[in-house]
Coordinates of C-alpha atoms and ligand atoms in Angstrom, one line a residue:
M227 CA -55.9 -61.5 -81.1
P228 CA -53.1 -60.5 -79.1
Q229 CA -52.5 -56.6 -78.8
L230 CA -49.7 -55.3 -80.1
R231 CA -47.9 -52.9 -77.9
S232 CA -47.3 -49.5 -79.3
G233 CA -44.2 -47.5 -79.2
V234 CA -40.6 -49.3 -79.1
R235 CA -40.1 -51.6 -76.4
R236 CA -37.2 -50.2 -74.3
G237 CA -35.4 -51.7 -72.0
R238 CA -35.2 -51.4 -68.4
R239 CA -32.9 -48.6 -67.1
P240 CA -29.8 -50.1 -66.7
T241 CA -29.3 -50.5 -62.7
I242 CA -25.9 -48.4 -62.1
K243 CA -23.9 -50.3 -59.6
P244 CA -21.9 -48.0 -57.5
D245 CA -18.2 -48.6 -58.2
L246 CA -16.9 -49.6 -54.5
D247 CA -13.2 -49.6 -55.7
E248 CA -13.6 -45.8 -56.3
P249 CA -12.9 -43.8 -53.3
D250 CA -15.7 -41.2 -52.3
I251 CA -14.0 -38.3 -53.0
K252 CA -16.9 -36.6 -55.3
K253 CA -18.8 -35.2 -52.6
P254 CA -17.4 -32.2 -51.0
R255 CA -17.0 -31.9 -47.6
T256 CA -18.5 -29.5 -45.6
V257 CA -16.4 -27.4 -43.5
R258 CA -17.5 -26.5 -40.1
A259 CA -16.6 -23.5 -38.7
T260 CA -15.9 -25.1 -35.0
R261 CA -14.2 -23.2 -32.1
Q262 CA -10.8 -24.2 -31.3
R263 CA -10.3 -25.1 -27.7
R264 CA -7.9 -23.8 -26.0
P265 CA -5.6 -25.9 -23.8
G266 CA -7.3 -26.4 -20.4
G267 CA -11.0 -25.7 -22.0
R268 CA -13.2 -23.0 -21.3
R269 CA -12.6 -22.8 -17.3
A270 CA -9.0 -22.1 -18.1
V271 CA -9.7 -19.6 -20.2
Q272 CA -11.5 -17.8 -17.8
N273 CA -9.2 -18.1 -15.5
N274 CA -6.8 -17.0 -17.4
N275 CA -8.9 -13.9 -18.0
R276 CA -9.5 -13.4 -14.4
G277 CA -5.8 -13.5 -13.9
N278 CA -5.2 -10.9 -16.5
N279 CA -7.4 -8.6 -14.6
Q280 CA -6.0 -9.5 -11.7
K281 CA -2.6 -8.4 -13.1
E282 CA -4.3 -4.9 -14.6
V283 CA -5.7 -4.2 -10.9
A284 CA -1.8 -4.6 -9.8
D285 CA -0.3 -2.6 -12.2
V286 CA -2.9 0.3 -11.8
K287 CA -2.1 0.1 -7.8
G288 CA 1.5 0.2 -8.9
I289 CA 0.9 3.1 -10.7
V290 CA -1.5 4.7 -8.4
Q291 CA 1.3 4.4 -5.6
P292 CA 2.6 7.6 -4.6
V293 CA 6.3 8.1 -4.8
V294 CA 7.5 9.7 -1.7
V295 CA 10.6 12.0 -2.0
V296 CA 12.5 12.0 1.3
D297 CA 14.6 14.6 2.7
D298 CA 17.5 13.6 5.0
D299 CA 18.8 17.2 5.9
D300 CA 19.2 16.8 9.8
D301 CA 18.0 20.6 10.1
E302 CA 15.1 20.4 8.3
N303 CA 14.1 17.4 10.6
E304 CA 14.5 19.8 13.5
N305 CA 12.3 22.7 11.8
A306 CA 9.8 19.5 11.5
V307 CA 8.8 19.4 14.9
K308 CA 5.3 21.1 15.2
K309 CA 4.3 20.6 18.7
T310 CA 5.0 19.2 22.0
T311 CA 2.4 17.5 24.3
S312 CA 2.9 16.2 28.0
L313 CA 2.9 12.7 27.9
S314 CA 0.2 10.6 28.7
G315 CA 0.3 7.8 31.0
Q316 CA 2.7 9.5 34.0
G317 CA 2.9 8.5 37.5
Q318 CA 4.7 5.4 36.8
G319 CA 6.8 4.3 39.3
E320 CA 10.3 5.4 39.0
E321 CA 11.9 2.2 38.9
Q322 CA 9.8 1.7 35.9
K323 CA 10.9 4.7 34.5
E324 CA 14.8 4.0 34.6
E325 CA 14.0 0.6 32.8
E326 CA 11.9 2.4 30.2
I327 CA 14.6 4.9 29.6
R328 CA 17.1 2.3 29.2
V329 CA 15.8 0.4 26.9
L330 CA 14.7 3.2 24.9
K331 CA 18.0 4.7 24.7
E332 CA 19.1 1.8 23.3
E333 CA 16.8 2.6 20.4
V334 CA 18.0 6.2 19.8
G335 CA 20.0 6.8 17.4
E336 CA 19.7 6.7 13.6
K337 CA 16.1 5.9 13.5
E338 CA 13.9 6.4 10.8
M339 CA 10.4 7.5 10.6
D340 CA 8.5 4.4 9.5
E341 CA 5.1 3.8 8.5
Y342 CA 1.8 2.2 9.8
D343 CA 2.3 2.2 13.4
S344 CA -0.6 3.3 15.9
G345 CA -3.2 3.5 13.7
G346 CA -4.4 6.4 15.0
R347 CA -4.9 8.5 12.2
S348 CA -7.4 11.1 11.6
G349 CA -9.7 10.1 8.4
D350 CA -9.6 13.5 6.6
K351 CA -6.1 13.1 5.7
G352 CA -4.6 12.6 2.2
V353 CA -2.5 10.1 0.6
G354 CA 0.1 12.5 1.0
A355 CA 0.3 13.0 4.2
E356 CA -0.4 9.5 4.9
D357 CA 3.1 8.5 3.4
E358 CA 5.2 11.4 3.7
G359 CA 8.6 11.4 5.5
S360 CA 8.3 7.5 5.8
T361 CA 12.1 6.8 5.5
A362 CA 13.1 10.1 6.9
P363 CA 15.9 9.8 9.7
L364 CA 15.3 11.2 13.1
P365 CA 17.9 13.5 14.6
E366 CA 19.3 12.6 18.2
K367 CA 18.1 15.6 19.5
V368 CA 15.6 18.6 18.5
Q369 CA 14.9 21.9 19.3
V370 CA 12.5 24.6 17.6
G371 CA 12.1 28.4 17.9
G372 CA 13.1 28.9 21.7
S373 CA 12.4 25.5 23.1
P374 CA 14.3 23.4 25.0
M375 CA 16.5 20.7 23.8
Y376 CA 14.8 17.3 23.6
R377 CA 16.6 14.1 23.3
I378 CA 14.3 11.6 20.9
E379 CA 12.9 8.7 22.4
R380 CA 10.8 5.8 21.5
K381 CA 7.9 6.2 19.3
L382 CA 4.4 6.7 20.5
G383 CA 2.3 6.6 17.5
K384 CA 1.4 8.3 14.1
G385 CA -1.2 10.7 13.3
G386 CA -2.7 11.8 9.8
F387 CA 0.1 14.3 9.5
G388 CA 3.0 13.1 11.4
Q389 CA 4.5 10.7 13.9
V390 CA 5.0 11.0 17.6
Y391 CA 7.9 10.2 19.7
V392 CA 8.9 10.6 23.3
G393 CA 11.3 13.8 23.8
R394 CA 13.0 13.8 26.8
R395 CA 15.0 17.3 28.2
T396 CA 18.3 16.8 27.7
N397 CA 19.2 19.6 30.6
P398 CA 16.1 19.6 32.6
S399 CA 16.1 22.6 35.4
N400 CA 13.9 20.5 37.2
P401 CA 13.9 16.8 36.9
H402 CA 10.5 16.8 38.5
E403 CA 8.8 19.0 36.4
R404 CA 6.5 17.0 34.8
T405 CA 3.5 19.6 32.9
G406 CA 4.1 22.8 31.3
P407 CA 7.0 24.6 29.0
G408 CA 9.5 22.9 31.5
A409 CA 7.8 19.5 31.4
V410 CA 10.9 16.9 31.2
E411 CA 9.3 14.1 29.1
V412 CA 7.1 15.5 26.3
A413 CA 5.3 14.2 23.4
L414 CA 7.2 15.7 19.7
K415 CA 5.4 15.5 16.7
F416 CA 7.3 15.0 13.6
E417 CA 6.1 16.4 10.2
H418 CA 7.4 16.3 6.9
R419 CA 8.0 19.8 5.4
S420 CA 5.7 18.9 2.4
S421 CA 2.6 18.1 5.1
K422 CA -0.5 20.2 4.9
G423 CA 0.7 21.1 8.5
C424 CA 3.8 23.4 6.8
N425 CA 2.0 25.0 4.1
Y426 CA 3.7 28.2 5.0
G427 CA 6.8 27.0 5.8
P428 CA 8.4 24.7 8.9
P429 CA 6.9 26.4 12.2
Y430 CA 9.5 28.1 14.0
E431 CA 7.0 28.0 17.5
W432 CA 6.7 25.8 20.0
Q433 CA 4.2 24.9 22.7
V434 CA 3.6 22.4 25.4
Y435 CA -0.3 21.0 25.7
K436 CA -1.2 19.4 28.8
Ligands
ATP916 N1 0.7 12.8 24.7 C1 0.9 11.7 24.1 N2 1.1 10.5 25.1 C2 0.8 9.1 24.3 N3 1.1 9.1 23.0 C3 0.5 10.0 22.3 C4 0.4 11.2 22.6 N4 0.5 12.2 21.9 C5 0.1 11.0 21.1 N5 0.3 10.2 20.9 C6 0.4 9.0 20.2 O1 0.6 9.3 19.0 C7 -0.7 8.9 18.1 C8 -0.8 10.1 17.0 O2 -1.1 11.2 17.4 P1 -1.6 12.5 17.0 O3 -2.0 13.7 17.5 O4 -0.7 12.7 15.8 O5 -3.0 11.8 16.4 P2 -4.1 12.4 15.4 O6 -4.7 13.3 16.0 O7 -4.6 11.2 14.7 O8 -2.9 13.2 14.1 P3 -3.5 14.8 13.8 O9 -3.1 15.9 15.0 O10 -1.7 14.7 12.6 O11 -4.7 14.7 12.7 C9 -1.8 8.6 19.0 O12 -2.4 7.5 18.2 C10 -1.2 8.2 20.3 O13 -0.6 7.0 20.0

């Protein structure tokens, strides 16, 4: 005898066919937080940063640059003559000397003290001393205290405190005098009034060093 099944006979669970016509819009999309690439990629961004840094450095340098205030008063330049020294390299032939003088005279006039010349600076000088009087015009002739009058000729170099020029006596008592107070040719050092060497005002003494 056949056994009867207990319970209600159920049909198979109907298979749900995917509706191919319906667009797949029910599943919400995950929004991924992705980094936006900058144009040019990471390398370009880094380069940009580097560029920015450079600009900052440049700006800082610009700020740090000291402002040089130049006093154009000729009298003050006269007072700024600190010392004179006998010229080194004496004993040239007269012919060569004359040639040199001729060339030098062309340079004399509205000369301006300029920056960065001989490189013979002392290492202990401040920035202020370095740049002082960088554009102050020089007088054609100078005299300080009771010194003889000197005509300013070519530039010899620049030290930590000032710049050195050839000074030639305008009216020498002995045109062959090479050393001492009567020397025909000396080295004149010009300092700006605001330099360390002029802390107590411009000097009025003069001396010729050998
Ligand atoms: N008598 C001289 N003969 C030839 N050149 C000179 C003479 N005196 C100075 N100079 C030139 O001028 C430059 C500056 O000289 P200066 O004496 O000012 O140097 P410094 O000792 O470095 O400066 P500072 O005395 O201010 O510290 C020298 O490097 C040199 O080239």
